Coordinates of N, CA and C in Angstrom, one line a residue:
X1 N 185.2 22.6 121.6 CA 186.5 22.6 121.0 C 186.5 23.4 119.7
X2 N 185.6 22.9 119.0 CA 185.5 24.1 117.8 C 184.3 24.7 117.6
X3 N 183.7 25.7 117.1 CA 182.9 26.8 116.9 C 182.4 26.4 115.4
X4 N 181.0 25.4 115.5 CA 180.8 25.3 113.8 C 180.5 26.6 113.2
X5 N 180.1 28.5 113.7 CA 180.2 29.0 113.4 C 180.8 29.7 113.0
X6 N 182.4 29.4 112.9 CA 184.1 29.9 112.2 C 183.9 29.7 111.0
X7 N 183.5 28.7 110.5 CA 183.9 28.1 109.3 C 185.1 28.0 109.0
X8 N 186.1 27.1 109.9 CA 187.0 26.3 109.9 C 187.0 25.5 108.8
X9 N 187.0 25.4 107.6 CA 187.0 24.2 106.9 C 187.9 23.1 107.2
X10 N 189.5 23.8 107.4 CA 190.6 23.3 107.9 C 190.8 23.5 109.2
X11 N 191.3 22.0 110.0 CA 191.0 23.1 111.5 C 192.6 23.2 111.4
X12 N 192.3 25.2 112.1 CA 193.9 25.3 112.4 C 194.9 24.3 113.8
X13 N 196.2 24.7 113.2 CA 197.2 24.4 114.1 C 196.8 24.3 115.4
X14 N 196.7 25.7 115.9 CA 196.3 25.7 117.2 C 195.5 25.0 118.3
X15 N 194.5 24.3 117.6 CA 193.4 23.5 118.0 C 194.0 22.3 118.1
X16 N 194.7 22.0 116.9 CA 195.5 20.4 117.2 C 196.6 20.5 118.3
X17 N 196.8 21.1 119.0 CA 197.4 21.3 120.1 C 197.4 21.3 121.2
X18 N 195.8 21.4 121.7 CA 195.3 21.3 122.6 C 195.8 19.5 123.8
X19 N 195.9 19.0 122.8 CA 195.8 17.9 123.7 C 196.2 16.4 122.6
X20 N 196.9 15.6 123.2 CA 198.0 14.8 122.8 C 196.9 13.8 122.4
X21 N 196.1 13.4 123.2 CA 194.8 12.7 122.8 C 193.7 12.8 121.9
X22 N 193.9 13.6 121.0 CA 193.0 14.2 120.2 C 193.9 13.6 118.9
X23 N 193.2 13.1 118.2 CA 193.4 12.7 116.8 C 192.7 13.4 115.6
X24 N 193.9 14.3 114.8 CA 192.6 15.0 114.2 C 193.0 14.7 112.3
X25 N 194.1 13.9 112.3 CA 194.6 13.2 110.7 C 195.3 12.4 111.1
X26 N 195.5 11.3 110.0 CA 196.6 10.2 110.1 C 197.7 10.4 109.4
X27 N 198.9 10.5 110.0 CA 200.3 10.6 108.8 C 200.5 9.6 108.2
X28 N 200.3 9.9 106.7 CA 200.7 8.6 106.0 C 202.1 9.1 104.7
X29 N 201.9 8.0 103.9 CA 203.5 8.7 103.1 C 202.2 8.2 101.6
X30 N 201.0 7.4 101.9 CA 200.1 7.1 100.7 C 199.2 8.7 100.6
X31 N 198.3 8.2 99.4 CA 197.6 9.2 99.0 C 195.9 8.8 99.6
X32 N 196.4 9.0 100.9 CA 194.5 7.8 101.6 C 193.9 9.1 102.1
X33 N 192.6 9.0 102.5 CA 192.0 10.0 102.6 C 191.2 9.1 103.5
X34 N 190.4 10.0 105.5 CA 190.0 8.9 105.4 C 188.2 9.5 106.0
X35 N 187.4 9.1 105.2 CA 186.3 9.3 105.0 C 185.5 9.1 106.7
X36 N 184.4 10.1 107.2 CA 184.1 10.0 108.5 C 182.2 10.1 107.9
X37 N 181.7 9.6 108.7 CA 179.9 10.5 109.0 C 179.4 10.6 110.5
X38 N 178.7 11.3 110.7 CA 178.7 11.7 111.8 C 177.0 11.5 111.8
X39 N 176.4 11.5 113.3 CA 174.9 11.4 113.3 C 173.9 10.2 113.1
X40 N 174.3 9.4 112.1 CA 173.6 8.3 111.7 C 173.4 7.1 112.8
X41 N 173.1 6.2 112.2 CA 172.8 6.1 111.0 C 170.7 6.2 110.8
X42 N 170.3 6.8 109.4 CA 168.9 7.4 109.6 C 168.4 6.7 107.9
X43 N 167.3 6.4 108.4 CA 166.4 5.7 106.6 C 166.8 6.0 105.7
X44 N 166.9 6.2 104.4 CA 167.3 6.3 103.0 C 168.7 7.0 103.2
X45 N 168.7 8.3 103.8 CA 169.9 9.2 104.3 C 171.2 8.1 104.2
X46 N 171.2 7.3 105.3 CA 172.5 6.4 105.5 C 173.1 5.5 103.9
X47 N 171.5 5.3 103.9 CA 171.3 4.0 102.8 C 172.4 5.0 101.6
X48 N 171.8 5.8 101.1 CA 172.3 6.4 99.8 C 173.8 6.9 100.4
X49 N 174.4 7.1 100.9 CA 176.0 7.1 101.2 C 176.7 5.5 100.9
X50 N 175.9 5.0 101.5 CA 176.5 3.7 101.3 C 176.4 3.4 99.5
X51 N 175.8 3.6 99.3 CA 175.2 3.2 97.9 C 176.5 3.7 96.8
X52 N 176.6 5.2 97.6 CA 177.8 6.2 97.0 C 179.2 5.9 97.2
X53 N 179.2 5.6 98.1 CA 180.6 4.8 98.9 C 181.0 3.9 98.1
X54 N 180.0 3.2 97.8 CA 180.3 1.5 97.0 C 180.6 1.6 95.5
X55 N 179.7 2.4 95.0 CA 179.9 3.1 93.9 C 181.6 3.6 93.0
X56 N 182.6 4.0 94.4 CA 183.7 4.4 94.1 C 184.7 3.8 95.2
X57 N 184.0 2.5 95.4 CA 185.1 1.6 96.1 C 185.7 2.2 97.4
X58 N 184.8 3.2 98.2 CA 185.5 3.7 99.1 C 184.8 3.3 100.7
X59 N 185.9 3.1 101.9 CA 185.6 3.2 102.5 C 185.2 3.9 104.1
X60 N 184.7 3.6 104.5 CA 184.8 5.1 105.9 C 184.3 4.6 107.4
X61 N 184.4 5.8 108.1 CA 184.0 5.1 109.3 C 182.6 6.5 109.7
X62 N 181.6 5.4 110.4 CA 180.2 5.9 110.6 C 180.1 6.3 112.4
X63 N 180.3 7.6 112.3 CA 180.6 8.1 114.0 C 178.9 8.3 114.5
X64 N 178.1 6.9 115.0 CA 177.3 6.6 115.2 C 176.0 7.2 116.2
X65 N 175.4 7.9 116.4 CA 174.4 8.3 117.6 C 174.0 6.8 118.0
X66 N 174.0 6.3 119.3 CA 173.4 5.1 120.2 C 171.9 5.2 119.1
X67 N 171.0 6.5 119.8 CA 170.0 6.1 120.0 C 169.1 6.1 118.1
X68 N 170.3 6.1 117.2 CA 169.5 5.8 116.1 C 169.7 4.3 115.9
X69 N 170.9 4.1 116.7 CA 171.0 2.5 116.2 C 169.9 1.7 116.8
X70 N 169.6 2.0 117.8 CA 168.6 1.4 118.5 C 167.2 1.4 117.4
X71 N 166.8 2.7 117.0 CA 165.7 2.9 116.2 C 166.0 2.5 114.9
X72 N 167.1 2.0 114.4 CA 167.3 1.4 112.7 C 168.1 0.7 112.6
X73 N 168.3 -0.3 113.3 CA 169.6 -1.4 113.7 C 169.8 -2.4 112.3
X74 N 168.5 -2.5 111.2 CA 169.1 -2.7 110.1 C 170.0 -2.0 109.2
X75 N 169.9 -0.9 109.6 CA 170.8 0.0 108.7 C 172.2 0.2 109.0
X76 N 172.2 -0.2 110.4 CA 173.7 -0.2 111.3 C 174.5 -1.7 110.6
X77 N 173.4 -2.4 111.0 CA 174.0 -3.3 110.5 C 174.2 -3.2 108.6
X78 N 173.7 -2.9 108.0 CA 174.1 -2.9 106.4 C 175.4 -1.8 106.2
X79 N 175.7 -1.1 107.5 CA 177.1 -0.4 107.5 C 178.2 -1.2 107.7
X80 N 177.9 -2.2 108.8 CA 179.3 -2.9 109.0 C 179.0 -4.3 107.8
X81 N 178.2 -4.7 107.4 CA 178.0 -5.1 106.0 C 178.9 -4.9 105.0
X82 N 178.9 -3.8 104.8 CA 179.4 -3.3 103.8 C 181.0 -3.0 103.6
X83 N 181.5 -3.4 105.1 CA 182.9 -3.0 105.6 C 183.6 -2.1 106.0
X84 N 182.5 -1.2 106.3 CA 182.7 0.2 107.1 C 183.1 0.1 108.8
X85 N 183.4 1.3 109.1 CA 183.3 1.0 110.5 C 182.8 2.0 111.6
X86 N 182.3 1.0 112.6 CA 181.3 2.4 113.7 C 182.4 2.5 114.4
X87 N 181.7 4.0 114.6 CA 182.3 4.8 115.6 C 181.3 5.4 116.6
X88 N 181.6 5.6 117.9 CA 180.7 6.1 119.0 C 180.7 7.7 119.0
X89 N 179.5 8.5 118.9 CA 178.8 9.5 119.1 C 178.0 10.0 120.1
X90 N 177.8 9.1 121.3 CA 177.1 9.2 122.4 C 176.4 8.7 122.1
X91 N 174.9 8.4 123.1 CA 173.8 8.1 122.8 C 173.0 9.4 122.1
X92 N 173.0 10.4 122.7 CA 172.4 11.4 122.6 C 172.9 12.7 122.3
X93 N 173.9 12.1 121.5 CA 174.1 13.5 120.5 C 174.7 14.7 121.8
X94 N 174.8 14.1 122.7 CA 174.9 15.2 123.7 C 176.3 15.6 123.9
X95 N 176.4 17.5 124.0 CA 177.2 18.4 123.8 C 178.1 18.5 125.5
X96 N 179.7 18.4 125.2 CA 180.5 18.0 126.0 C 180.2 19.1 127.0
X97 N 180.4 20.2 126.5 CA 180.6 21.5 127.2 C 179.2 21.6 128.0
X98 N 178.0 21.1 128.3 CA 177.3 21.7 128.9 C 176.5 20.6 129.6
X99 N 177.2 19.1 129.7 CA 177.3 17.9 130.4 C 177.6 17.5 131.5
X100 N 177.5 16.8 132.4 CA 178.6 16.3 133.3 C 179.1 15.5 133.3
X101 N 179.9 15.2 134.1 CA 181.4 14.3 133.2 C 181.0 12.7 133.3
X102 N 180.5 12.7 134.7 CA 179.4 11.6 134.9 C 178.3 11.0 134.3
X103 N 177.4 12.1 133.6 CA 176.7 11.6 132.8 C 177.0 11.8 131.3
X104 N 178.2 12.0 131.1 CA 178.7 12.0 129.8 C 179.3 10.6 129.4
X105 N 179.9 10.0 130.1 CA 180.6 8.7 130.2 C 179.8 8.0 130.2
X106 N 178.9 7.8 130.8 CA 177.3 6.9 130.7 C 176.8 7.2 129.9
X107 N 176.7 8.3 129.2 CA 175.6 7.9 127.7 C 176.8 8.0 126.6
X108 N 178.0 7.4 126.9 CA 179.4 7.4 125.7 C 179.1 5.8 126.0
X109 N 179.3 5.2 127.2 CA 178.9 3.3 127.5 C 178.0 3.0 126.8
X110 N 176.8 3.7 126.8 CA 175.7 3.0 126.5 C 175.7 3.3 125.0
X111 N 176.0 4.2 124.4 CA 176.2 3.6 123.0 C 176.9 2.8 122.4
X112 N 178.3 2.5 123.2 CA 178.8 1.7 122.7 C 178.8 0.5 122.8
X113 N 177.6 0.1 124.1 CA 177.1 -1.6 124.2 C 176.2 -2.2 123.1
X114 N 175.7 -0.6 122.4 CA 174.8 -1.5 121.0 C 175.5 -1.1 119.8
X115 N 177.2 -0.3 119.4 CA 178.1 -0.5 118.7 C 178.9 -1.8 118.9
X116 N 179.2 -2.2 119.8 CA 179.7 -3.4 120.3 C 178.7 -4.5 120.3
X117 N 177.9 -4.9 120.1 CA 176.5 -5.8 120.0 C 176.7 -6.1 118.2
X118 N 177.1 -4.8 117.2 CA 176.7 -4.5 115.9 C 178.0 -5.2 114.9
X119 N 179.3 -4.6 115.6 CA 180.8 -4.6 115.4 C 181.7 -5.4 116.7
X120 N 181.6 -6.0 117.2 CA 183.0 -6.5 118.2 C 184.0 -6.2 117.7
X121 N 184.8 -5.7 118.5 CA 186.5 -5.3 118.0 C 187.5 -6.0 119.3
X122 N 188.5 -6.4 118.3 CA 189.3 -7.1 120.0 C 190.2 -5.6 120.4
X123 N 190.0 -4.3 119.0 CA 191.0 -3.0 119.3 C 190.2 -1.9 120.2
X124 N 190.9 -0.9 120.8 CA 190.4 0.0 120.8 C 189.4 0.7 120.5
X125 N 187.9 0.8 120.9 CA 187.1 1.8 119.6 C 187.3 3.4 119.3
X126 N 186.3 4.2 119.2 CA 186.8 5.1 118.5 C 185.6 5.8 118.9
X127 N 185.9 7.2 119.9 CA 184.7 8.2 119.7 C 185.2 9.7 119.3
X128 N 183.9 10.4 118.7 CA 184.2 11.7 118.5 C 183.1 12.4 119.4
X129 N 183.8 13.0 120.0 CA 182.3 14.5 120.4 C 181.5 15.0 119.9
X130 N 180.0 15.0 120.0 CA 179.0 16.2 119.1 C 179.8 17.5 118.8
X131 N 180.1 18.1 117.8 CA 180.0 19.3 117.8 C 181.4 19.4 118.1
X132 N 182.5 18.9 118.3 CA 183.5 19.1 118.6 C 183.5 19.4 120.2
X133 N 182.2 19.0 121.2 CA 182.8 19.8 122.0 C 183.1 18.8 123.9
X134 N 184.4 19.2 123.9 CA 185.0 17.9 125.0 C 185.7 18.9 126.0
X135 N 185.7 18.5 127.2 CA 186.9 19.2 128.6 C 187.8 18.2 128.3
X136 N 188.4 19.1 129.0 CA 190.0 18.3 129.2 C 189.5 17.0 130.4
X137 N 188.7 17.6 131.1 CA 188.7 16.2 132.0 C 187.9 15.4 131.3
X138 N 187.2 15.6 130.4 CA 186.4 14.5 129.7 C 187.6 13.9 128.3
X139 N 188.1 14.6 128.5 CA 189.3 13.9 127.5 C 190.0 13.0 128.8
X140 N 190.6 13.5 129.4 CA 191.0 12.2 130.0 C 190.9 11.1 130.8
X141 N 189.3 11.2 131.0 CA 188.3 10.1 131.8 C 188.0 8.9 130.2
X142 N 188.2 9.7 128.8 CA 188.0 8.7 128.0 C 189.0 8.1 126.8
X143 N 190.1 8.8 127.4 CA 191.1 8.1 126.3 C 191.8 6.9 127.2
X144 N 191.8 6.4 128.1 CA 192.0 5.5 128.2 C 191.1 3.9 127.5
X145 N 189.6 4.4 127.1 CA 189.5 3.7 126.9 C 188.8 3.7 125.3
X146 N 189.1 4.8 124.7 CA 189.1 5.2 123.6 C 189.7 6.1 122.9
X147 N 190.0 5.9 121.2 CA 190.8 6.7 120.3 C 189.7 7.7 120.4
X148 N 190.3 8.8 120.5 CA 189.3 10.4 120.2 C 189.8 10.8 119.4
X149 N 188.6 10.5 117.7 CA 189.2 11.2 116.9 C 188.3 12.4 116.6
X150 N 188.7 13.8 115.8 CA 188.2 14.7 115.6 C 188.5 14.8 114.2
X151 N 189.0 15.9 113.7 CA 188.7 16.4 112.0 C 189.7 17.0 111.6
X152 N 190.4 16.6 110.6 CA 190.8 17.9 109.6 C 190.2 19.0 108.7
X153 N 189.4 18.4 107.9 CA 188.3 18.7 107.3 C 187.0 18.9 107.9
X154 N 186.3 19.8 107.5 CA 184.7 19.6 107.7 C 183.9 19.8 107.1
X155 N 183.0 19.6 106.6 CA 182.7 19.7 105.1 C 181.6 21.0 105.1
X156 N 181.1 21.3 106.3 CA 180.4 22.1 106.6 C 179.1 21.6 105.5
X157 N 178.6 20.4 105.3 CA 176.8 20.1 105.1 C 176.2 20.8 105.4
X158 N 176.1 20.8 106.6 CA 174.6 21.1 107.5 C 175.0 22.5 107.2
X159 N 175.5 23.7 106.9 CA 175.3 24.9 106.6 C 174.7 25.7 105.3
X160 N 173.9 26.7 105.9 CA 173.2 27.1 104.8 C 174.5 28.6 104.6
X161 N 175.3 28.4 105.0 CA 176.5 29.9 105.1 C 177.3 29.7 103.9
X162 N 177.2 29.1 102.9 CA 177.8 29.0 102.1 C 177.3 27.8 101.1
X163 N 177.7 28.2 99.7 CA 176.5 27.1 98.6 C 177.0 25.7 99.1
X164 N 176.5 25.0 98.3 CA 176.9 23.4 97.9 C 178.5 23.5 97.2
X165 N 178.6 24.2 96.5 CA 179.7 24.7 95.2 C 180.6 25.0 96.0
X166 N 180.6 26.0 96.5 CA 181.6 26.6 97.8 C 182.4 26.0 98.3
X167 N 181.4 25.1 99.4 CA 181.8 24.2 100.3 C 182.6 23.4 99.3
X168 N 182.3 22.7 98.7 CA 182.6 21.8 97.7 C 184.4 22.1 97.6
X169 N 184.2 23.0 97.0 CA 185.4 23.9 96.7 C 186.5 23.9 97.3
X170 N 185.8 24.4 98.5 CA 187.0 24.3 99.9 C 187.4 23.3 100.7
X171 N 186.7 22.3 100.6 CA 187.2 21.2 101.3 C 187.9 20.5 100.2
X172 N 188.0 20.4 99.3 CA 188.7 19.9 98.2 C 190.4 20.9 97.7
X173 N 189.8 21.8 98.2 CA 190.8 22.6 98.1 C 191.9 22.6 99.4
X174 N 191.4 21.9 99.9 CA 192.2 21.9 102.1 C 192.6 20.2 102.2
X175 N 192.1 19.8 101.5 CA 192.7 18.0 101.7 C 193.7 17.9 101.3
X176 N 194.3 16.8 102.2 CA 195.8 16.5 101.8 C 195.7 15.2 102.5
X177 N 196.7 14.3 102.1 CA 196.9 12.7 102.6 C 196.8 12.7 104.0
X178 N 196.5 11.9 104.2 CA 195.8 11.9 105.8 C 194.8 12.3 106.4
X179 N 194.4 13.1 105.8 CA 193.1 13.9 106.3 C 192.0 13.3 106.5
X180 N 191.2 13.7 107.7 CA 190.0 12.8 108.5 C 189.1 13.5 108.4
X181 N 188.1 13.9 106.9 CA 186.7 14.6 107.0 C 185.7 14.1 107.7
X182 N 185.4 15.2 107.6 CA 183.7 14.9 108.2 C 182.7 15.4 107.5
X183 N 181.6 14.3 107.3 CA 180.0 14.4 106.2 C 179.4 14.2 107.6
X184 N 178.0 14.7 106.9 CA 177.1 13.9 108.1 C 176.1 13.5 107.3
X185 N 175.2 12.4 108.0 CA 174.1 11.6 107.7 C 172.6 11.7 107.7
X186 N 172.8 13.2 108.4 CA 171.7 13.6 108.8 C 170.7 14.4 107.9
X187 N 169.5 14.8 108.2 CA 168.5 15.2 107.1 C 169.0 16.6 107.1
X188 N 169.7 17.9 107.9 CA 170.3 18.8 107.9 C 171.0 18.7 107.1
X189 N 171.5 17.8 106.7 CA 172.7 18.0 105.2 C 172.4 17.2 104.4
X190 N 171.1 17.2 104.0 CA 171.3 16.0 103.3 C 171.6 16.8 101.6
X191 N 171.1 17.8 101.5 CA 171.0 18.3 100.2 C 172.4 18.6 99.7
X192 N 172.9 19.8 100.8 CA 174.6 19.8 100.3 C 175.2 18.2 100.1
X193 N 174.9 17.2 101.2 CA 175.8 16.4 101.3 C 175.5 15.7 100.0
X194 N 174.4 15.7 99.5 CA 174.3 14.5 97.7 C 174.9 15.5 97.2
X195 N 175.1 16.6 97.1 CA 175.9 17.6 96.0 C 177.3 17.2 96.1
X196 N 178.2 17.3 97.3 CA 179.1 17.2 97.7 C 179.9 16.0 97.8
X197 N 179.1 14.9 98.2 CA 179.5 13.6 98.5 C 180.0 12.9 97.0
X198 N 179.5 13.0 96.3 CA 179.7 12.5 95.0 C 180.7 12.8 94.3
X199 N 180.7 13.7 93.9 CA 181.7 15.2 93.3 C 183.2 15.2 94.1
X200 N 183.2 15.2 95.6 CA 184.8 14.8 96.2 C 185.1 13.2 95.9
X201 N 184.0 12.7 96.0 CA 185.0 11.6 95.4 C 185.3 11.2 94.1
X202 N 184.5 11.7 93.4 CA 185.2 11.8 92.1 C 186.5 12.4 91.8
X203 N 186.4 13.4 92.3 CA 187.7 14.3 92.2 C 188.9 13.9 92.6
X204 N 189.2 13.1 93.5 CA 190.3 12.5 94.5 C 190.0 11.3 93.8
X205 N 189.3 10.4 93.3 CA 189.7 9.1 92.6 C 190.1 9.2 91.5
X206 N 189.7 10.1 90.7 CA 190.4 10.7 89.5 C 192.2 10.8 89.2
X207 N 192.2 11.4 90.8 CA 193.8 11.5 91.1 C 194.1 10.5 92.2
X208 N 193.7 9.3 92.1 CA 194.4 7.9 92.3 C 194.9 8.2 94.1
X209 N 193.4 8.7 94.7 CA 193.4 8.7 96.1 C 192.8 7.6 96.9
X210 N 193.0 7.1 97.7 CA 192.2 6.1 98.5 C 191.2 6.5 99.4
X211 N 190.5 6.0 99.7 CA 189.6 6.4 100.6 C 189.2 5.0 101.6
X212 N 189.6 5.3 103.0 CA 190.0 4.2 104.4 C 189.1 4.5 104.9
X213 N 188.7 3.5 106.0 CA 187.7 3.7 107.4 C 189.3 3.8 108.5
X214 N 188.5 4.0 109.7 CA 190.5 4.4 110.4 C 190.1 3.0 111.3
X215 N 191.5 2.5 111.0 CA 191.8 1.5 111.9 C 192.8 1.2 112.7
X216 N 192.7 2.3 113.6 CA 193.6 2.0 114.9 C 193.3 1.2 115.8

C-alpha cells in the first residue's frame, strides 16, 4: 500500500482513497493526536516508551507482532497495565503483498488469540499491515472482523535517509488533530525513536494537545 522508500511523512490523498475500510485519522473537532507503535512489544525498547508515555500523560495504542508477545508476555502485559491498547500486527510480521490470503488470516487469528488472552474487548479489534502492505481481497476477508487502521503520519524511525532532527521536523510539521502516527518499538529505530519520541511530545503538550490510544 505504501512504499517506506517515498518518504511519505504525510500519506497523500490518494492512498486514502483506496478503500473505504482503511482508517488512516480520526476526525475530531479536539486537539487529540492519536499515538500508534508498531513491532513490539521487545525488552527495555517497549519498557522506555512506556516510561516516556507516562511521563507526559499520554496515551497510545501498541500494534503488536503475535510472536513477541509470546516471547515477552510481561511486557505486553505492563502495556495494557498502563492503559494502552493492543493492536494486531500478525504473528509474523508478515508482508501482505507476497502472502496468501489463506495463510495471512491464520497468522492475523493467531495473534490475536494471545492479544485477546492479554486485552479482552467486547469491541471490535484493531489490525494494521506490516509495512503498509494489504490486497484488496485481504482487505475484505478482514474488515469484517476488524478496524484496519493505517497512518497519517510516519515518523520514519527506522530510517537512516534522513537525521533524527529532520524527521523530527517533518512529522511535527504534518500533524494535525486527528492524526494516527506511527513510532515503532523496534531496535531499528530505537535511536531516532529516543530522539524523537520525547521532543514530539513535548512540543504538542506544550500546545495543549492530547494524546489517545484509538477506541473504536
Amino acid at each position: 500500500m505504501i512504499s517506506n522508500s517515498l518518504h511519505f511523512y504525510k500519506t497523500p490523498g490518494f492512498l486514502k482513497r483506496i478503500s473505504k475500510d482503511l482508517i488512516w485519522d480520526i476526525p475530531t473537532n479536539e486537539k487529540d493526536i492519536f499515538l500508534t507503535f508498531d513491532d513490539g512489544p521487545v525488552p527495555e525498547l517497549t519498557e522506555y516508551v512506556l516510561e516516556t508515555l507516562e511521563a507526559y500523560d499520554a496515551k497510545a495504542t501498541f500494534f503488536c507482532v503475535g510472536d513477541n508477545i509470546f516471547k515477552h508476555p510481561e511486557i505486553c502485559r505492563k502495556v495494557v497495565e498502563k492503559g494502552h491498547r493492543l493492536g494486531n500486527h500478525t504473528f509474523n510480521h508478515l508482508k501482505g503483498w507476497k502472502t496468501h490470503e489463506k495463510k495471512y488470516v491464520e497468522n492475523i487469528d493467531k495473534c490475536q488469540e494471545y492479544i485477546s488472552t492479554n486485552q479482552p474487548l467486547a469491541y471490535k479489534p484493531l489490525f494494521r499491515p506490516p509495512h503498509g502492505q494489504i490486497t484488496l481481497n485481504q482487505i475484505k476477508r478482514l474488515s469484517n472482523k476488524f478496524h484496519i487502521i493505517m497512518w497519517d503520519i510516519l515518523a520514519y524511525d527506522f530510517s537512516t535517509s534522513h537525521t533524527p532532527q529532520k524527521s523530527l521536523e517533518q512529522i511535527i510539521k504534518k500533524t494535525r488533530p486527528g492524526s494516527i502516527i506511527v513510532f515503532h518499538d523496534n531496535y531499528k529505530a530505537e535511536h531516532k525513536l529516543k530522539f524523537m519520541l520525547p521532543r514530539y511530545l513535548e512540543y504538542f503538550r506544550e500546545k495543549d494537545f492530547n494524546f489517545k490510544k484509538i477506541e473504536y
